[in-house]
PDB file of C-alpha atoms and ligand atoms in Angstrom:
ATOM      1  CA  MET V  13       0.000   0.000   0.000  1.00  0.00           C
ATOM      2  CA  PRO V  14       1.533   3.401  -0.950  1.00  0.00           C
ATOM      3  CA  ALA V  15       1.990   5.624   2.129  1.00  0.00           C
ATOM      4  CA  LYS V  16       0.305   9.027   1.939  1.00  0.00           C
ATOM      5  CA  ASN V  17       2.808  11.798   1.438  1.00  0.00           C
ATOM      6  CA  VAL V  18       1.499  14.333   3.946  1.00  0.00           C
ATOM      7  CA  GLU V  19       4.696  16.327   4.458  1.00  0.00           C
ATOM      8  CA  VAL V  20       5.340  17.606   0.946  1.00  0.00           C
ATOM      9  CA  ASN V  21       4.194  21.038  -0.259  1.00  0.00           C
ATOM     10  CA  ARG V  22       3.308  20.453  -3.927  1.00  0.00           C
ATOM     11  CA  ALA V  23       3.021  24.185  -4.572  1.00  0.00           C
ATOM     12  CA  SER V  24       6.649  24.896  -3.617  1.00  0.00           C
ATOM     13  CA  LEU V  25       9.188  25.639  -6.329  1.00  0.00           C
ATOM     14  CA  GLY V  26      11.560  23.035  -4.886  1.00  0.00           C
ATOM     15  CA  HIS V  27       8.952  20.312  -5.155  1.00  0.00           C
ATOM     16  CA  ARG V  28       7.961  21.292  -8.686  1.00  0.00           C
ATOM     17  CA  VAL V  29      11.558  21.377  -9.944  1.00  0.00           C
ATOM     18  CA  GLY V  30      12.330  18.053  -8.256  1.00  0.00           C
ATOM     19  CA  TYR V  31       9.166  16.507  -9.707  1.00  0.00           C
ATOM     20  CA  ALA V  32      10.031  17.748 -13.205  1.00  0.00           C
ATOM     21  CA  LEU V  33      13.524  16.263 -12.936  1.00  0.00           C
ATOM     22  CA  ARG V  34      12.152  12.917 -11.732  1.00  0.00           C
ATOM     23  CA  HIS V  35       9.337  12.811 -14.355  1.00  0.00           C
ATOM     24  CA  PRO V  36      10.540  14.776 -17.419  1.00  0.00           C
ATOM     25  CA  ARG V  37       7.948  13.142 -19.691  1.00  0.00           C
ATOM     26  CA  ARG V  38       5.113  14.610 -17.631  1.00  0.00           C
ATOM     27  CA  VAL V  39       6.343  18.196 -17.997  1.00  0.00           C
ATOM     28  CA  PRO V  40       4.686  19.007 -21.379  1.00  0.00           C
ATOM     29  CA  ARG V  41       1.308  17.754 -20.110  1.00  0.00           C
ATOM     30  CA  TYR V  42       1.672  19.775 -16.887  1.00  0.00           C
ATOM     31  CA  LEU V  43       2.564  22.933 -18.819  1.00  0.00           C
ATOM     32  CA  LYS V  44      -0.383  22.454 -21.161  1.00  0.00           C
ATOM     33  CA  ARG V  45      -2.776  21.945 -18.249  1.00  0.00           C
ATOM     34  CA  SER V  46      -1.296  24.890 -16.395  1.00  0.00           C
ATOM     35  CA  ALA V  47      -1.786  27.188 -19.433  1.00  0.00           C
ATOM     36  CA  ARG V  48      -5.363  25.967 -19.929  1.00  0.00           C
ATOM     37  CA  ASP V  49      -6.202  26.433 -16.239  1.00  0.00           C
ATOM     38  CA  THR V  50      -4.725  29.942 -16.154  1.00  0.00           C
ATOM     39  CA  TRP V  51      -6.855  30.915 -19.132  1.00  0.00           C
ATOM     40  CA  LEU V  52     -10.004  29.389 -17.599  1.00  0.00           C
ATOM     41  CA  ARG V  53      -9.350  31.068 -14.238  1.00  0.00           C
ATOM     42  CA  LEU V  54      -9.122  34.448 -15.935  1.00  0.00           C
ATOM     43  CA  ARG V  55     -12.460  33.887 -17.657  1.00  0.00           C
ATOM     44  CA  TRP V  56     -14.239  32.310 -14.641  1.00  0.00           C
ATOM     45  CA  PRO V  57     -12.845  33.947 -11.492  1.00  0.00           C
ATOM     46  CA  ASP V  58     -15.310  32.211  -9.120  1.00  0.00           C
ATOM     47  CA  HIS V  59     -14.143  28.744  -8.173  1.00  0.00           C
ATOM     48  CA  VAL V  60     -17.279  26.773  -8.991  1.00  0.00           C
ATOM     49  CA  GLY V  61     -17.616  28.390 -12.430  1.00  0.00           C
ATOM     50  CA  TYR V  62     -13.944  27.685 -13.080  1.00  0.00           C
ATOM     51  CA  TYR V  63     -14.111  24.060 -11.948  1.00  0.00           C
ATOM     52  CA  ARG V  64     -17.277  23.483 -13.981  1.00  0.00           C
ATOM     53  CA  VAL V  65     -15.457  24.431 -17.197  1.00  0.00           C
ATOM     54  CA  VAL V  66     -12.452  22.316 -16.181  1.00  0.00           C
ATOM     55  CA  MET V  67     -14.888  19.403 -15.848  1.00  0.00           C
ATOM     56  CA  ARG V  68     -16.509  20.226 -19.179  1.00  0.00           C
ATOM     57  CA  SER V  69     -13.159  20.128 -20.928  1.00  0.00           C
ATOM     58  CA  ASP V  70     -12.025  16.969 -19.120  1.00  0.00           C
ATOM     59  CA  THR V  71     -15.347  15.149 -19.597  1.00  0.00           C
ATOM     60  CA  ARG V  72     -15.321  15.789 -23.330  1.00  0.00           C
ATOM     61  CA  ALA V  73     -11.906  14.140 -23.517  1.00  0.00           C
ATOM     62  CA  ASP V  74     -12.737  11.155 -21.250  1.00  0.00           C
ATOM     63  CA  PRO V  75     -15.404  11.034 -18.486  1.00  0.00           C
ATOM     64  CA  ASP V  76     -13.548   8.355 -16.502  1.00  0.00           C
ATOM     65  CA  ALA V  77     -10.344  10.400 -16.520  1.00  0.00           C
ATOM     66  CA  ALA V  78     -12.382  13.506 -15.615  1.00  0.00           C
ATOM     67  CA  VAL V  79     -13.270  11.884 -12.267  1.00  0.00           C
ATOM     68  CA  GLY V  80      -9.686  10.770 -11.741  1.00  0.00           C
ATOM     69  CA  SER V  81      -9.445   7.244 -13.202  1.00  0.00           C
ATOM     70  CA  LEU V  82      -6.996   6.649 -16.020  1.00  0.00           C
ATOM     71  CA  SER V  83      -8.495   3.277 -16.999  1.00  0.00           C
ATOM     72  CA  ARG V  84     -11.843   1.512 -16.781  1.00  0.00           C
ATOM     73  CA  GLU V  85     -10.224  -1.008 -14.472  1.00  0.00           C
ATOM     74  CA  ARG V  86      -9.241   1.781 -12.025  1.00  0.00           C
ATOM     75  CA  TRP V  87     -12.680   3.401 -12.376  1.00  0.00           C
ATOM     76  CA  LEU V  88     -14.291   0.136 -11.309  1.00  0.00           C
ATOM     77  CA  ALA V  89     -11.805  -0.412  -8.485  1.00  0.00           C
ATOM     78  CA  LEU V  90     -12.239   3.108  -7.028  1.00  0.00           C
ATOM     79  CA  GLY V  91     -16.006   2.757  -7.107  1.00  0.00           C
ATOM     80  CA  ALA V  92     -15.828  -0.644  -5.404  1.00  0.00           C
ATOM     81  CA  MET V  93     -13.537   0.765  -2.700  1.00  0.00           C
ATOM     82  CA  GLN V  94     -16.058   3.479  -1.840  1.00  0.00           C
ATOM     83  CA  PHE V  95     -18.997   1.081  -1.853  1.00  0.00           C
ATOM     84  CA  ASP V  96     -17.263  -1.622   0.204  1.00  0.00           C
ATOM     85  CA  TYR V  97     -16.177   0.929   2.816  1.00  0.00           C
ATOM     86  CA  LEU V  98     -19.667   2.349   3.354  1.00  0.00           C
ATOM     87  CA  HIS V  99     -21.234  -1.111   3.247  1.00  0.00           C
ATOM     88  CA  GLY V 100     -18.778  -2.225   5.909  1.00  0.00           C
ATOM     89  CA  HIS V 101     -19.817   0.786   7.980  1.00  0.00           C
ATOM     90  CA  GLY V 102     -23.483  -0.114   7.990  1.00  0.00           C
ATOM     91  CA  LEU V 103     -24.979   1.150   4.728  1.00  0.00           C
ATOM     92  CA  ARG V 104     -28.328  -0.622   4.334  1.00  0.00           C
ATOM     93  CA  PRO V 105     -30.767  -0.804   1.364  1.00  0.00           C
ATOM     94  CA  GLY V 106     -33.358   1.276   3.226  1.00  0.00           C
ATOM     95  CA  HIS V 107     -30.979   4.192   3.766  1.00  0.00           C
ATOM     96  CA  ARG V 108     -31.499   7.408   1.860  1.00  0.00           C
ATOM     97  CA  MET V 109     -28.271   8.624   0.348  1.00  0.00           C
ATOM     98  CA  LEU V 110     -27.018  11.939  -0.999  1.00  0.00           C
ATOM     99  CA  GLU V 111     -23.806  11.859  -3.019  1.00  0.00           C
ATOM    100  CA  ILE V 112     -22.179  15.276  -3.374  1.00  0.00           C
ATOM    101  CA  GLY V 113     -20.046  15.531  -6.522  1.00  0.00           C
ATOM    102  CA  CYS V 114     -21.303  12.195  -7.862  1.00  0.00           C
ATOM    103  CA  GLY V 115     -19.390  12.506 -11.151  1.00  0.00           C
ATOM    104  CA  ASN V 116     -20.217   9.808 -13.723  1.00  0.00           C
ATOM    105  CA  LEU V 117     -21.349   7.444 -10.930  1.00  0.00           C
ATOM    106  CA  ARG V 118     -18.046   5.641 -10.463  1.00  0.00           C
ATOM    107  CA  ALA V 119     -19.316   4.582  -7.033  1.00  0.00           C
ATOM    108  CA  GLY V 120     -22.853   5.877  -7.541  1.00  0.00           C
ATOM    109  CA  TRP V 121     -23.990   3.034  -9.790  1.00  0.00           C
ATOM    110  CA  ARG V 122     -23.111   0.569  -7.048  1.00  0.00           C
ATOM    111  CA  PHE V 123     -25.069   2.564  -4.447  1.00  0.00           C
ATOM    112  CA  ILE V 124     -28.018   2.855  -6.861  1.00  0.00           C
ATOM    113  CA  GLU V 125     -27.980  -0.896  -7.487  1.00  0.00           C
ATOM    114  CA  TYR V 126     -27.880  -1.658  -3.737  1.00  0.00           C
ATOM    115  CA  LEU V 127     -30.288   0.917  -2.279  1.00  0.00           C
ATOM    116  CA  ASP V 128     -34.066   0.689  -2.486  1.00  0.00           C
ATOM    117  CA  PRO V 129     -35.453   2.390  -5.617  1.00  0.00           C
ATOM    118  CA  GLY V 130     -35.585   6.162  -5.285  1.00  0.00           C
ATOM    119  CA  HIS V 131     -33.167   6.259  -2.337  1.00  0.00           C
ATOM    120  CA  TYR V 132     -30.143   7.695  -4.172  1.00  0.00           C
ATOM    121  CA  HIS V 133     -29.710  11.384  -4.994  1.00  0.00           C
ATOM    122  CA  GLY V 134     -26.544  12.571  -6.750  1.00  0.00           C
ATOM    123  CA  ILE V 135     -25.629  16.227  -7.204  1.00  0.00           C
ATOM    124  CA  ASP V 136     -22.794  17.800  -9.153  1.00  0.00           C
ATOM    125  CA  ILE V 137     -21.743  21.226 -10.417  1.00  0.00           C
ATOM    126  CA  SER V 138     -20.970  19.783 -13.860  1.00  0.00           C
ATOM    127  CA  PRO V 139     -23.911  19.176 -16.242  1.00  0.00           C
ATOM    128  CA  ASP V 140     -21.474  17.439 -18.599  1.00  0.00           C
ATOM    129  CA  ILE V 141     -20.464  14.802 -16.059  1.00  0.00           C
ATOM    130  CA  LEU V 142     -24.134  14.277 -15.130  1.00  0.00           C
ATOM    131  CA  ILE V 143     -24.865  13.453 -18.770  1.00  0.00           C
ATOM    132  CA  ALA V 144     -21.991  10.958 -18.593  1.00  0.00           C
ATOM    133  CA  ALA V 145     -23.680   9.645 -15.416  1.00  0.00           C
ATOM    134  CA  GLN V 146     -26.804   8.941 -17.466  1.00  0.00           C
ATOM    135  CA  ASP V 147     -24.629   6.867 -19.797  1.00  0.00           C
ATOM    136  CA  THR V 148     -23.444   4.878 -16.771  1.00  0.00           C
ATOM    137  CA  LEU V 149     -27.038   4.285 -15.631  1.00  0.00           C
ATOM    138  CA  GLU V 150     -27.995   3.041 -19.068  1.00  0.00           C
ATOM    139  CA  ARG V 151     -24.895   0.845 -19.377  1.00  0.00           C
ATOM    140  CA  GLN V 152     -25.544  -0.757 -15.987  1.00  0.00           C
ATOM    141  CA  GLY V 153     -29.276  -1.197 -16.699  1.00  0.00           C
ATOM    142  CA  LEU V 154     -30.282   0.752 -13.579  1.00  0.00           C
ATOM    143  CA  GLN V 155     -33.144   2.843 -14.970  1.00  0.00           C
ATOM    144  CA  ASP V 156     -35.711   1.092 -12.739  1.00  0.00           C
ATOM    145  CA  ARG V 157     -33.831   2.091  -9.565  1.00  0.00           C
ATOM    146  CA  LEU V 158     -35.096   5.646 -10.069  1.00  0.00           C
ATOM    147  CA  PRO V 159     -32.062   7.628  -8.937  1.00  0.00           C
ATOM    148  CA  THR V 160     -32.185  11.419  -8.957  1.00  0.00           C
ATOM    149  CA  LEU V 161     -29.328  13.363 -10.541  1.00  0.00           C
ATOM    150  CA  THR V 162     -29.329  17.137 -10.080  1.00  0.00           C
ATOM    151  CA  PRO V 163     -26.952  19.845 -11.296  1.00  0.00           C
ATOM    152  CA  VAL V 164     -26.168  22.438  -8.610  1.00  0.00           C
ATOM    153  CA  ARG V 165     -24.601  25.877  -8.563  1.00  0.00           C
ATOM    154  CA  ASP V 166     -23.551  25.778  -4.907  1.00  0.00           C
ATOM    155  CA  LEU V 167     -23.659  23.565  -1.817  1.00  0.00           C
ATOM    156  CA  THR V 168     -26.433  25.288   0.116  1.00  0.00           C
ATOM    157  CA  LEU V 169     -28.580  22.169  -0.516  1.00  0.00           C
ATOM    158  CA  ARG V 170     -31.595  24.460  -0.203  1.00  0.00           C
ATOM    159  CA  PHE V 171     -33.896  22.416  -2.468  1.00  0.00           C
ATOM    160  CA  LEU V 172     -33.470  19.226  -0.436  1.00  0.00           C
ATOM    161  CA  PRO V 173     -35.694  18.075   2.472  1.00  0.00           C
ATOM    162  CA  THR V 174     -34.734  18.535   6.122  1.00  0.00           C
ATOM    163  CA  ALA V 175     -33.342  15.567   8.119  1.00  0.00           C
ATOM    164  CA  HIS V 176     -33.827  13.303   5.105  1.00  0.00           C
ATOM    165  CA  PHE V 177     -30.510  11.624   4.298  1.00  0.00           C
ATOM    166  CA  ASP V 178     -29.060   8.798   6.415  1.00  0.00           C
ATOM    167  CA  VAL V 179     -25.787   8.767   4.514  1.00  0.00           C
ATOM    168  CA  ILE V 180     -24.106  11.659   2.713  1.00  0.00           C
ATOM    169  CA  HIS V 181     -20.973  10.917   0.739  1.00  0.00           C
ATOM    170  CA  ALA V 182     -18.432  13.152  -1.021  1.00  0.00           C
ATOM    171  CA  HIS V 183     -15.439  11.373  -2.498  1.00  0.00           C
ATOM    172  CA  SER V 184     -12.630  13.430  -4.011  1.00  0.00           C
ATOM    173  CA  VAL V 185     -14.708  16.634  -4.000  1.00  0.00           C
ATOM    174  CA  PHE V 186     -13.217  18.670  -1.143  1.00  0.00           C
ATOM    175  CA  SER V 187      -9.791  17.756  -2.529  1.00  0.00           C
ATOM    176  CA  HIS V 188     -10.807  20.086  -5.379  1.00  0.00           C
ATOM    177  CA  SER V 189     -12.452  22.754  -3.230  1.00  0.00           C
ATOM    178  CA  PRO V 190     -11.296  25.959  -1.561  1.00  0.00           C
ATOM    179  CA  LEU V 191     -12.190  26.306   2.106  1.00  0.00           C
ATOM    180  CA  SER V 192     -15.127  28.644   1.343  1.00  0.00           C
ATOM    181  CA  VAL V 193     -16.858  25.845  -0.624  1.00  0.00           C
ATOM    182  CA  ILE V 194     -16.228  23.297   2.137  1.00  0.00           C
ATOM    183  CA  GLU V 195     -17.558  25.737   4.720  1.00  0.00           C
ATOM    184  CA  GLU V 196     -20.684  26.374   2.659  1.00  0.00           C
ATOM    185  CA  CYS V 197     -21.315  22.637   2.622  1.00  0.00           C
ATOM    186  CA  LEU V 198     -20.684  22.199   6.353  1.00  0.00           C
ATOM    187  CA  ALA V 199     -22.932  25.165   7.125  1.00  0.00           C
ATOM    188  CA  HIS V 200     -25.878  23.509   5.367  1.00  0.00           C
ATOM    189  CA  VAL V 201     -25.331  19.761   5.430  1.00  0.00           C
ATOM    190  CA  GLY V 202     -26.579  19.416   9.030  1.00  0.00           C
ATOM    191  CA  ARG V 203     -30.064  20.502   7.953  1.00  0.00           C
ATOM    192  CA  VAL V 204     -30.499  17.673   5.452  1.00  0.00           C
ATOM    193  CA  LEU V 205     -28.703  15.008   7.517  1.00  0.00           C
ATOM    194  CA  ALA V 206     -30.951  12.651   9.516  1.00  0.00           C
ATOM    195  CA  LEU V 207     -30.369  12.737  13.277  1.00  0.00           C
ATOM    196  CA  ASP V 208     -28.417   9.470  13.316  1.00  0.00           C
ATOM    197  CA  GLY V 209     -26.975   9.929   9.845  1.00  0.00           C
ATOM    198  CA  TRP V 210     -23.386  10.454   8.831  1.00  0.00           C
ATOM    199  CA  PHE V 211     -21.522  12.440   6.206  1.00  0.00           C
ATOM    200  CA  ASP V 212     -18.204  11.071   4.941  1.00  0.00           C
ATOM    201  CA  PHE V 213     -15.850  13.112   2.824  1.00  0.00           C
ATOM    202  CA  THR V 214     -12.331  12.580   1.581  1.00  0.00           C
ATOM    203  CA  PHE V 215      -9.687  15.287   1.457  1.00  0.00           C
ATOM    204  CA  ASP V 216      -6.067  15.703   0.465  1.00  0.00           C
ATOM    205  CA  ARG V 217      -4.264  15.822   3.782  1.00  0.00           C
ATOM    206  CA  THR V 218      -1.147  17.735   4.636  1.00  0.00           C
ATOM    207  CA  GLU V 219       0.647  17.890   7.945  1.00  0.00           C
ATOM    208  CA  GLY V 220       2.608  20.917   6.756  1.00  0.00           C
ATOM    209  CA  ALA V 221       1.404  24.217   5.353  1.00  0.00           C
ATOM    210  CA  GLU V 222      -1.986  24.151   3.651  1.00  0.00           C
ATOM    211  CA  HIS V 223      -1.653  24.808  -0.070  1.00  0.00           C
ATOM    212  CA  GLN V 224      -3.221  24.341  -3.510  1.00  0.00           C
ATOM    213  CA  VAL V 225      -2.007  23.445  -7.000  1.00  0.00           C
ATOM    214  CA  LEU V 226      -3.557  25.118 -10.097  1.00  0.00           C
ATOM    215  CA  ARG V 227      -6.686  25.724  -7.969  1.00  0.00           C
ATOM    216  CA  GLU V 228      -7.542  22.120  -8.886  1.00  0.00           C
ATOM    217  CA  ASP V 229      -6.033  20.323  -5.887  1.00  0.00           C
ATOM    218  CA  PHE V 230      -6.278  21.609  -2.301  1.00  0.00           C
ATOM    219  CA  TYR V 231      -4.336  20.251   0.704  1.00  0.00           C
ATOM    220  CA  TYR V 232      -5.727  20.723   4.236  1.00  0.00           C
ATOM    221  CA  ARG V 233      -4.740  19.845   7.761  1.00  0.00           C
ATOM    222  CA  THR V 234      -7.205  17.539   9.530  1.00  0.00           C
ATOM    223  CA  GLU V 235      -7.678  19.971  12.430  1.00  0.00           C
ATOM    224  CA  THR V 236      -8.762  22.753  10.051  1.00  0.00           C
ATOM    225  CA  LEU V 237     -11.658  20.674   8.753  1.00  0.00           C
ATOM    226  CA  VAL V 238     -12.608  19.289  12.171  1.00  0.00           C
ATOM    227  CA  ALA V 239     -12.736  22.856  13.555  1.00  0.00           C
ATOM    228  CA  LEU V 240     -14.818  24.028  10.598  1.00  0.00           C
ATOM    229  CA  ALA V 241     -17.367  21.277  11.259  1.00  0.00           C
ATOM    230  CA  ALA V 242     -17.472  22.221  14.968  1.00  0.00           C
ATOM    231  CA  LYS V 243     -18.097  25.862  14.021  1.00  0.00           C
ATOM    232  CA  HIS V 244     -21.320  24.660  12.409  1.00  0.00           C
ATOM    233  CA  GLY V 245     -22.402  22.471  15.304  1.00  0.00           C
ATOM    234  CA  LEU V 246     -21.180  19.180  13.840  1.00  0.00           C
ATOM    235  CA  ALA V 247     -18.877  16.508  15.238  1.00  0.00           C
ATOM    236  CA  ALA V 248     -16.075  15.351  12.940  1.00  0.00           C
ATOM    237  CA  ARG V 249     -13.557  12.587  13.296  1.00  0.00           C
ATOM    238  CA  PHE V 250     -10.684  11.200  11.275  1.00  0.00           C
ATOM    239  CA  MET V 251     -11.367   7.716   9.873  1.00  0.00           C
ATOM    240  CA  ASP V 252      -8.303   5.633  10.685  1.00  0.00           C
ATOM    241  CA  ASP V 253      -9.521   2.505   8.909  1.00  0.00           C
ATOM    242  CA  TRP V 254      -9.736   4.361   5.576  1.00  0.00           C
ATOM    243  CA  GLU V 255      -5.979   4.998   5.878  1.00  0.00           C
ATOM    244  CA  GLU V 256      -5.418   1.264   5.489  1.00  0.00           C
ATOM    245  CA  LEU V 257      -6.832   1.344   1.951  1.00  0.00           C
ATOM    246  CA  PRO V 258      -4.679   2.060  -1.113  1.00  0.00           C
ATOM    247  CA  HIS V 259      -5.963   5.587  -1.700  1.00  0.00           C
ATOM    248  CA  GLY V 260      -4.079   8.882  -1.629  1.00  0.00           C
ATOM    249  CA  GLN V 261      -6.729  10.849   0.257  1.00  0.00           C
ATOM    250  CA  SER V 262      -7.868  10.729   3.863  1.00  0.00           C
ATOM    251  CA  LYS V 263     -11.429  10.593   5.177  1.00  0.00           C
ATOM    252  CA  ILE V 264     -13.419  12.475   7.812  1.00  0.00           C
ATOM    253  CA  ARG V 265     -16.850  11.495   9.156  1.00  0.00           C
ATOM    254  CA  VAL V 266     -19.261  14.240  10.220  1.00  0.00           C
ATOM    255  CA  THR V 267     -22.347  13.677  12.387  1.00  0.00           C
ATOM    256  CA  HIS V 268     -24.697  15.773  14.443  1.00  0.00           C
ATOM    257  CA  ALA V 269     -22.809  16.555  17.639  1.00  0.00           C
ATOM    258  CA  THR V 270     -25.736  15.292  19.716  1.00  0.00           C
ATOM    259  CA  SER V 271     -26.399  12.053  17.815  1.00  0.00           C
ATOM    260  CA  GLY V 272     -25.592   8.494  18.868  1.00  0.00           C
ATOM    261  CA  ALA V 273     -23.362   8.275  15.791  1.00  0.00           C
ATOM    262  CA  ALA V 274     -21.163  11.065  17.202  1.00  0.00           C
ATOM    263  CA  HIS V 275     -20.635   9.029  20.378  1.00  0.00           C
ATOM    264  CA  GLY V 276     -20.231   5.697  18.627  1.00  0.00           C
ATOM    265  CA  THR V 277     -23.477   4.343  20.103  1.00  0.00           C
ATOM    266  CA  SER V 278     -25.638   4.418  16.978  1.00  0.00           C
ATOM    267  CA  GLY V 279     -26.927   1.145  15.616  1.00  0.00           C
ATOM    268  CA  THR V 280     -26.279   2.209  12.039  1.00  0.00           C
ATOM    269  CA  ALA V 281     -23.261   4.448  11.815  1.00  0.00           C
ATOM    270  CA  GLU V 282     -20.515   2.327  13.245  1.00  0.00           C
ATOM    271  CA  ARG V 283     -20.993  -1.266  12.196  1.00  0.00           C
TER     272      ARG V 283
HETATM  273  C1  LIG C 326     -12.779  13.734  -8.809  1.00  0.00           C
HETATM  274  S1  LIG C 326     -14.463  13.771  -9.243  1.00  0.00           S
HETATM  275  C2  LIG C 326     -15.116  12.478  -8.199  1.00  0.00           C
HETATM  276  C3  LIG C 326     -16.488  12.038  -8.615  1.00  0.00           C
HETATM  277  C4  LIG C 326     -17.115  10.967  -7.731  1.00  0.00           C
HETATM  278  N1  LIG C 326     -17.265  11.434  -6.373  1.00  0.00           N
HETATM  279  C5  LIG C 326     -16.279   9.713  -7.797  1.00  0.00           C
HETATM  280  O1  LIG C 326     -15.674   9.320  -6.814  1.00  0.00           O
HETATM  281  O2  LIG C 326     -16.198   9.149  -8.881  1.00  0.00           O
HETATM  282  C6  LIG C 326     -15.051  15.246  -8.410  1.00  0.00           C
HETATM  283  C7  LIG C 326     -16.496  15.559  -8.771  1.00  0.00           C
HETATM  284  O3  LIG C 326     -16.982  16.571  -7.886  1.00  0.00           O
HETATM  285  C8  LIG C 326     -17.644  17.561  -8.630  1.00  0.00           C
HETATM  286  N2  LIG C 326     -17.536  18.798  -7.851  1.00  0.00           N
HETATM  287  C9  LIG C 326     -16.440  19.560  -7.637  1.00  0.00           C
HETATM  288  N3  LIG C 326     -16.744  20.601  -6.836  1.00  0.00           N
HETATM  289  C10 LIG C 326     -18.050  20.466  -6.521  1.00  0.00           C
HETATM  290  C11 LIG C 326     -18.953  21.224  -5.716  1.00  0.00           C
HETATM  291  N4  LIG C 326     -18.554  22.333  -5.080  1.00  0.00           N
HETATM  292  N5  LIG C 326     -20.236  20.810  -5.617  1.00  0.00           N
HETATM  293  C12 LIG C 326     -20.655  19.680  -6.256  1.00  0.00           C
HETATM  294  N6  LIG C 326     -19.848  18.931  -7.051  1.00  0.00           N
HETATM  295  C13 LIG C 326     -18.564  19.318  -7.169  1.00  0.00           C
HETATM  296  C14 LIG C 326     -16.930  17.582  -9.972  1.00  0.00           C
HETATM  297  O4  LIG C 326     -17.726  18.159 -10.992  1.00  0.00           O
HETATM  298  C15 LIG C 326     -16.655  16.100 -10.181  1.00  0.00           C
HETATM  299  O5  LIG C 326     -17.709  15.447 -10.824  1.00  0.00           O
END
């Protein structure tokens, strides 16, 4: 299992020069991406608008690569990892699930297949990746499971019902989000989360200075995100067992501070 590299600052000149020397063949691709991202940032100064056009461009080239998988085999494996983890933590068919940043349903199709019909709701800022998600639904023959897929402009979740979702899941979304976007989510997610529900998200963890690369990848300290959740009345804890899996990001679980799940006494959250 590759160890997570939580010390390195990927934005530093030293790291970038060292990386270029170690991987010279990747330099042209990095420069091309960097030029494209600079141009897009100038045209779409707000983060969500910018990231939406990054996703449009990436999805047109390859939807699987747009969500971070360079082969179909990896796409399937990453989806299975997410599903198996939540299943091992007590996901049940009767649960109602919200997936934030569902992409082209890399994990979503597995949740849709497993949950009772109508119990899965995926949201994403990218209409293009949601159209690719429809392709996934068709390919997997899941039309009768009646999932809902909704494009969103922000993470206020204002159109969703109160205390409705038992499980909320965001994989590899906050790793692409500035703190203001994460805070917007944490400020509103408690309203839609059922009392004994839980919200898992992954993030790119650093134990050094927080930093970002091309405004595409953001690195946070665990305590920053735990404190942000507390500011909005939520309990958050680092998921040690996720660290054992071969994945570069870390995971935090958020619950209502007063719920059984927060104290590890819930029947559903901690199995
Ligand atoms: C790396 S992909 C991961 C997709 C999916 N979670 C998976 O594991 O396959 C990140 C997804 O999050 C979406 N996204 C990024 N920022 C978002 C935001 N603020 N709100 C909702 N979706 C967002 C992107 O459009 C993209 O589909």
